[in-house]
Every structure is written in structure tokens, then in C-alpha cells.
GROMACS .gro file of C-alpha atoms in nm:
model
  242
    1UNK     CA    1  -0.853   1.289  -7.502
    2UNK     CA    2  -0.538   1.139  -7.306
    3UNK     CA    3  -0.467   1.471  -7.087
    4UNK     CA    4  -0.851   1.486  -6.990
    5UNK     CA    5  -0.826   1.080  -6.893
    6UNK     CA    6  -0.515   1.130  -6.708
    7UNK     CA    7  -0.669   1.432  -6.524
    8UNK     CA    8  -0.969   1.181  -6.433
    9UNK     CA    9  -0.725   0.930  -6.299
   10UNK     CA   10  -0.580   1.202  -6.093
   11UNK     CA   11  -0.887   1.344  -5.942
   12UNK     CA   12  -0.991   0.971  -5.833
   13UNK     CA   13  -0.672   0.944  -5.676
   14UNK     CA   14  -0.753   1.260  -5.452
   15UNK     CA   15  -1.120   1.175  -5.354
   16UNK     CA   16  -1.023   0.817  -5.312
   17UNK     CA   17  -0.755   0.845  -5.064
   18UNK     CA   18  -0.974   0.722  -4.757
   19UNK     CA   19  -1.135   0.441  -4.927
   20UNK     CA   20  -1.401   0.220  -4.802
   21UNK     CA   21  -1.273  -0.152  -4.674
   22UNK     CA   22  -1.396  -0.422  -4.893
   23UNK     CA   23  -1.412  -0.794  -4.785
   24UNK     CA   24  -1.421  -1.023  -5.070
   25UNK     CA   25  -1.499  -1.385  -5.012
   26UNK     CA   26  -1.411  -1.651  -5.230
   27UNK     CA   27  -1.213  -1.974  -5.261
   28UNK     CA   28  -1.078  -1.901  -5.613
   29UNK     CA   29  -0.753  -1.704  -5.615
   30UNK     CA   30  -0.793  -1.586  -5.969
   31UNK     CA   31  -1.136  -1.444  -5.882
   32UNK     CA   32  -1.020  -1.262  -5.599
   33UNK     CA   33  -0.691  -1.122  -5.726
   34UNK     CA   34  -0.919  -0.985  -6.027
   35UNK     CA   35  -1.161  -0.844  -5.796
   36UNK     CA   36  -0.880  -0.673  -5.595
   37UNK     CA   37  -0.731  -0.530  -5.904
   38UNK     CA   38  -0.996  -0.318  -6.007
   39UNK     CA   39  -1.133  -0.232  -5.671
   40UNK     CA   40  -0.797  -0.130  -5.559
   41UNK     CA   41  -0.755   0.074  -5.874
   42UNK     CA   42  -1.042   0.266  -5.780
   43UNK     CA   43  -0.926   0.359  -5.441
   44UNK     CA   44  -1.093   0.081  -5.218
   45UNK     CA   45  -0.922  -0.086  -4.921
   46UNK     CA   46  -0.955  -0.468  -4.999
   47UNK     CA   47  -0.912  -0.772  -4.759
   48UNK     CA   48  -0.994  -1.129  -4.855
   49UNK     CA   49  -1.093  -1.453  -4.718
   50UNK     CA   50  -1.097  -1.817  -4.868
   51UNK     CA   51  -1.393  -1.975  -4.638
   52UNK     CA   52  -1.679  -1.868  -4.465
   53UNK     CA   53  -1.560  -1.948  -4.086
   54UNK     CA   54  -1.267  -1.668  -4.193
   55UNK     CA   55  -1.496  -1.440  -4.335
   56UNK     CA   56  -1.710  -1.412  -4.009
   57UNK     CA   57  -1.366  -1.371  -3.806
   58UNK     CA   58  -1.275  -1.093  -4.039
   59UNK     CA   59  -1.597  -0.906  -4.010
   60UNK     CA   60  -1.565  -0.938  -3.651
   61UNK     CA   61  -1.237  -0.805  -3.616
   62UNK     CA   62  -1.201  -0.569  -3.915
   63UNK     CA   63  -1.549  -0.460  -4.020
   64UNK     CA   64  -1.564  -0.374  -4.388
   65UNK     CA   65  -1.798  -0.126  -4.557
   66UNK     CA   66  -1.919  -0.380  -4.763
   67UNK     CA   67  -1.913  -0.767  -4.802
   68UNK     CA   68  -1.888  -0.913  -5.146
   69UNK     CA   69  -1.935  -1.312  -5.088
   70UNK     CA   70  -1.955  -1.622  -5.277
   71UNK     CA   71  -2.237  -1.880  -5.241
   72UNK     CA   72  -2.024  -2.181  -5.285
   73UNK     CA   73  -1.738  -2.166  -5.003
   74UNK     CA   74  -1.564  -2.455  -4.778
   75UNK     CA   75  -1.633  -2.467  -4.423
   76UNK     CA   76  -1.942  -2.231  -4.410
   77UNK     CA   77  -2.127  -2.143  -4.762
   78UNK     CA   78  -2.201  -1.847  -4.854
   79UNK     CA   79  -2.542  -1.843  -4.749
   80UNK     CA   80  -2.490  -1.959  -4.382
   81UNK     CA   81  -2.255  -1.662  -4.363
   82UNK     CA   82  -2.527  -1.427  -4.485
   83UNK     CA   83  -2.801  -1.611  -4.223
   84UNK     CA   84  -2.570  -1.559  -3.956
   85UNK     CA   85  -2.481  -1.211  -4.002
   86UNK     CA   86  -2.829  -1.097  -4.018
   87UNK     CA   87  -2.937  -1.346  -3.724
   88UNK     CA   88  -2.675  -1.116  -3.517
   89UNK     CA   89  -2.857  -0.796  -3.630
   90UNK     CA   90  -2.548  -0.716  -3.831
   91UNK     CA   91  -2.641  -0.441  -4.130
   92UNK     CA   92  -2.333  -0.485  -4.356
   93UNK     CA   93  -2.410  -0.438  -4.713
   94UNK     CA   94  -2.368  -0.803  -4.872
   95UNK     CA   95  -2.298  -0.857  -5.255
   96UNK     CA   96  -2.350  -1.194  -5.313
   97UNK     CA   97  -2.153  -1.398  -5.595
   98UNK     CA   98  -2.340  -1.726  -5.743
   99UNK     CA   99  -2.174  -1.951  -6.046
  100UNK     CA  100  -2.503  -2.086  -6.158
  101UNK     CA  101  -2.757  -1.871  -6.319
  102UNK     CA  102  -3.058  -2.008  -6.112
  103UNK     CA  103  -3.328  -1.826  -5.975
  104UNK     CA  104  -3.300  -2.044  -5.660
  105UNK     CA  105  -2.936  -1.930  -5.585
  106UNK     CA  106  -3.034  -1.555  -5.612
  107UNK     CA  107  -3.402  -1.575  -5.432
  108UNK     CA  108  -3.243  -1.746  -5.133
  109UNK     CA  109  -2.937  -1.494  -5.056
  110UNK     CA  110  -3.200  -1.201  -5.121
  111UNK     CA  111  -3.446  -1.380  -4.857
  112UNK     CA  112  -3.166  -1.432  -4.615
  113UNK     CA  113  -3.070  -1.079  -4.632
  114UNK     CA  114  -2.854  -1.005  -4.935
  115UNK     CA  115  -2.838  -0.638  -5.087
  116UNK     CA  116  -2.745  -0.785  -5.447
  117UNK     CA  117  -2.649  -1.071  -5.624
  118UNK     CA  118  -2.380  -1.088  -5.934
  119UNK     CA  119  -2.407  -1.414  -6.178
  120UNK     CA  120  -2.036  -1.499  -6.218
  121UNK     CA  121  -1.830  -1.505  -6.449
  122UNK     CA  122  -1.880  -1.127  -6.439
  123UNK     CA  123  -1.730  -0.813  -6.576
  124UNK     CA  124  -1.489  -0.673  -6.309
  125UNK     CA  125  -1.633  -0.358  -6.419
  126UNK     CA  126  -1.966  -0.452  -6.331
  127UNK     CA  127  -1.880  -0.546  -5.957
  128UNK     CA  128  -1.707  -0.228  -5.925
  129UNK     CA  129  -2.006  -0.073  -6.035
  130UNK     CA  130  -2.238  -0.276  -5.811
  131UNK     CA  131  -2.012  -0.201  -5.513
  132UNK     CA  132  -1.994   0.181  -5.564
  133UNK     CA  133  -2.345   0.192  -5.614
  134UNK     CA  134  -2.436   0.008  -5.261
  135UNK     CA  135  -2.212   0.236  -5.065
  136UNK     CA  136  -2.315   0.566  -5.240
  137UNK     CA  137  -2.655   0.529  -5.240
  138UNK     CA  138  -2.729   0.552  -4.870
  139UNK     CA  139  -2.531   0.913  -4.857
  140UNK     CA  140  -2.700   0.998  -5.172
  141UNK     CA  141  -3.044   0.971  -5.034
  142UNK     CA  142  -2.992   1.096  -4.696
  143UNK     CA  143  -2.834   1.417  -4.832
  144UNK     CA  144  -3.132   1.469  -5.013
  145UNK     CA  145  -3.366   1.366  -4.729
  146UNK     CA  146  -3.485   1.711  -4.630
  147UNK     CA  147  -3.756   1.656  -4.357
  148UNK     CA  148  -3.907   1.335  -4.254
  149UNK     CA  149  -4.196   1.179  -4.443
  150UNK     CA  150  -4.481   1.131  -4.284
  151UNK     CA  151  -4.752   0.863  -4.408
  152UNK     CA  152  -5.031   0.856  -4.164
  153UNK     CA  153  -4.844   0.610  -3.870
  154UNK     CA  154  -4.575   0.594  -4.026
  155UNK     CA  155  -4.261   0.815  -4.047
  156UNK     CA  156  -3.940   0.789  -4.285
  157UNK     CA  157  -3.653   0.982  -4.181
  158UNK     CA  158  -3.403   0.997  -4.458
  159UNK     CA  159  -3.137   1.216  -4.264
  160UNK     CA  160  -3.134   0.961  -4.001
  161UNK     CA  161  -3.242   0.631  -4.198
  162UNK     CA  162  -3.538   0.557  -3.940
  163UNK     CA  163  -3.865   0.434  -4.012
  164UNK     CA  164  -4.115   0.438  -3.725
  165UNK     CA  165  -4.471   0.308  -3.696
  166UNK     CA  166  -4.646   0.450  -3.419
  167UNK     CA  167  -4.342   0.569  -3.288
  168UNK     CA  168  -4.204   0.230  -3.265
  169UNK     CA  169  -3.893   0.157  -3.479
  170UNK     CA  170  -3.899  -0.059  -3.779
  171UNK     CA  171  -3.573  -0.257  -3.847
  172UNK     CA  172  -3.496  -0.211  -4.192
  173UNK     CA  173  -3.161  -0.340  -4.364
  174UNK     CA  174  -3.007  -0.077  -4.600
  175UNK     CA  175  -3.169  -0.213  -4.934
  176UNK     CA  176  -3.483  -0.221  -4.762
  177UNK     CA  177  -3.465   0.132  -4.613
  178UNK     CA  178  -3.388   0.296  -4.973
  179UNK     CA  179  -3.642   0.131  -5.140
  180UNK     CA  180  -3.907   0.216  -4.922
  181UNK     CA  181  -3.793   0.599  -4.946
  182UNK     CA  182  -3.807   0.579  -5.302
  183UNK     CA  183  -4.152   0.449  -5.297
  184UNK     CA  184  -4.253   0.709  -5.062
  185UNK     CA  185  -4.124   1.008  -5.256
  186UNK     CA  186  -4.347   0.880  -5.554
  187UNK     CA  187  -4.646   0.803  -5.341
  188UNK     CA  188  -4.909   0.695  -5.553
  189UNK     CA  189  -4.743   0.664  -5.871
  190UNK     CA  190  -4.652   0.355  -6.044
  191UNK     CA  191  -4.267   0.275  -6.092
  192UNK     CA  192  -4.135   0.007  -6.303
  193UNK     CA  193  -3.899  -0.239  -6.179
  194UNK     CA  194  -3.612  -0.055  -6.395
  195UNK     CA  195  -3.700   0.270  -6.242
  196UNK     CA  196  -3.665   0.146  -5.901
  197UNK     CA  197  -3.340  -0.044  -5.953
  198UNK     CA  198  -3.213   0.315  -6.115
  199UNK     CA  199  -3.343   0.498  -5.813
  200UNK     CA  200  -3.319   0.296  -5.535
  201UNK     CA  201  -3.021   0.078  -5.592
  202UNK     CA  202  -2.839   0.385  -5.753
  203UNK     CA  203  -2.750   0.176  -6.117
  204UNK     CA  204  -2.941   0.113  -6.445
  205UNK     CA  205  -2.931  -0.254  -6.522
  206UNK     CA  206  -3.227  -0.425  -6.682
  207UNK     CA  207  -3.142  -0.805  -6.535
  208UNK     CA  208  -3.235  -0.788  -6.175
  209UNK     CA  209  -3.600  -0.782  -6.137
  210UNK     CA  210  -3.613  -1.046  -5.913
  211UNK     CA  211  -3.415  -0.820  -5.671
  212UNK     CA  212  -3.681  -0.568  -5.661
  213UNK     CA  213  -3.964  -0.850  -5.613
  214UNK     CA  214  -3.767  -1.011  -5.311
  215UNK     CA  215  -3.723  -0.669  -5.147
  216UNK     CA  216  -4.080  -0.527  -5.199
  217UNK     CA  217  -4.180  -0.878  -5.040
  218UNK     CA  218  -3.977  -0.835  -4.718
  219UNK     CA  219  -4.113  -0.454  -4.674
  220UNK     CA  220  -4.467  -0.555  -4.729
  221UNK     CA  221  -4.420  -0.829  -4.435
  222UNK     CA  222  -4.259  -0.507  -4.222
  223UNK     CA  223  -4.508  -0.290  -4.293
  224UNK     CA  224  -4.787  -0.520  -4.223
  225UNK     CA  225  -4.912  -0.313  -3.885
  226UNK     CA  226  -4.929  -0.015  -4.069
  227UNK     CA  227  -5.180   0.156  -4.338
  228UNK     CA  228  -4.926   0.133  -4.593
  229UNK     CA  229  -4.938  -0.118  -4.896
  230UNK     CA  230  -4.708  -0.175  -5.171
  231UNK     CA  231  -4.960  -0.228  -5.466
  232UNK     CA  232  -4.829  -0.447  -5.739
  233UNK     CA  233  -4.951  -0.299  -6.069
  234UNK     CA  234  -4.980  -0.640  -6.320
  235UNK     CA  235  -4.710  -0.592  -6.621
  236UNK     CA  236  -4.599  -0.268  -6.503
  237UNK     CA  237  -4.423  -0.231  -6.146
  238UNK     CA  238  -4.498  -0.121  -5.796
  239UNK     CA  239  -4.652   0.194  -5.630
  240UNK     CA  240  -4.692   0.302  -5.253
  241UNK     CA  241  -5.032   0.375  -5.131
  242UNK     CA  242  -5.194   0.488  -4.779
   0.00000   0.00000   0.00000
């Protein structure tokens, strides 16, 4: 068993030589240190910032692959950082951290454009799993994309990660696109929130149904001018219909 674990570690070192850059924004040094330890151990490059203004400057000058963003920050809080990035059209994946287990914090973060959230205190292994899921889901879906999906006037191109309505591009964030593609691949079928988390978010976690609900709301607004509808099946989940 020891030999097998050692081999796994060696394989990870080989495949992670050019790991993606992660920016951790938190004013608690112990949180940053713990997150850095686990992320770097898995091969990621880690930058950090202790306040909102520094976070925005770091994103501009050293763009990361993903932003781990605490809500409670000095200077600018995490929600304002998220709002400014999305207002500027920056699609950077954002994983929000909140110290309070209250829906209002989570919903606000998701409504402003965060891709996911994690409540503190968190298991650092769970943080790494979320980061991996967010970063890998895009290339996983693109690799399995094949031909574009045509649903009446809507075209979903997984390889290009583009959606058009009557030839006009629709601006979707990373997670919105992945959710729509998952629903389209199962058109007419009801998927539970747990199934959507597994297929579109890339992890099996039965506590984040609010994440699904908020992103469905985003998609409904952006698809309003099309013939696509995301129907709620009460007590079960969602299905995409034309």
C-alpha cells in the first residue's frame, strides 16, 4: 500500500508541473497558510492578498485561473470585488468563502456572479476538491463536446464554449454554460439538483442545492428571448424543454 501511495504522489508531481495559478484573498493569515499548503501540495501555484483592493490589483497584473475570495475583507469586501470583476466582464471563476452559514451571504455571492461557495471553517481537502472541480469541468465538457447542439434557434457549441440565439451570442459565465450544456444533453429529462451538481459542477456534494437554484435563475433570464424553458419539477429538480 505504501508503494502504491508513493507512486500516486509521483504521478501527481509529473502531471502538475505546470499547475494553474490560484489567488487566495483572505485577511486571516492562518486560513491563507492552510489553503496554500494543501493547494501547493496538489501542484497549484498560489498567490495571496489580504484585502479587496489588493485582490483587484493582483487579478489585473497576474491573472489567476481561479479566485478564492472571502466575503469579509478590509478595504473592499468580497461581494464588491466580485461585483466589480463581473461588471468589467471578467469571467474569472470565483469560489466565495463565508464565515456565516446563512443563505443571504451565499445567495448574494451567487447572484453577483460567483461560481460556488464554501462555508468557513472548511476542510482544506474540500477546498482543493472544489478548486479541481471548477477548473476541470470546462475542459472535461469541451473534450466531450462533439458537434454543436441545435435546439430551435439556440446553438450550444461545447468545443468553443459558445451559445447563440438566432446567431446572436449569449454572454454566459463558466458555470452557467456548464449547467446549460448539462441540461441540453439531457433535454426533456428531469435531473435532480444532486445530479446537476455531479454532472455540471463536477463533484458529489449534497448540501449546495441553492447553488443550482440561483444558476437556473440566471439561465432563465438569459434564455428569455428563446424557445428554451427550464421547468421546475416540484420536489424533484429541473428539465430543459423546447
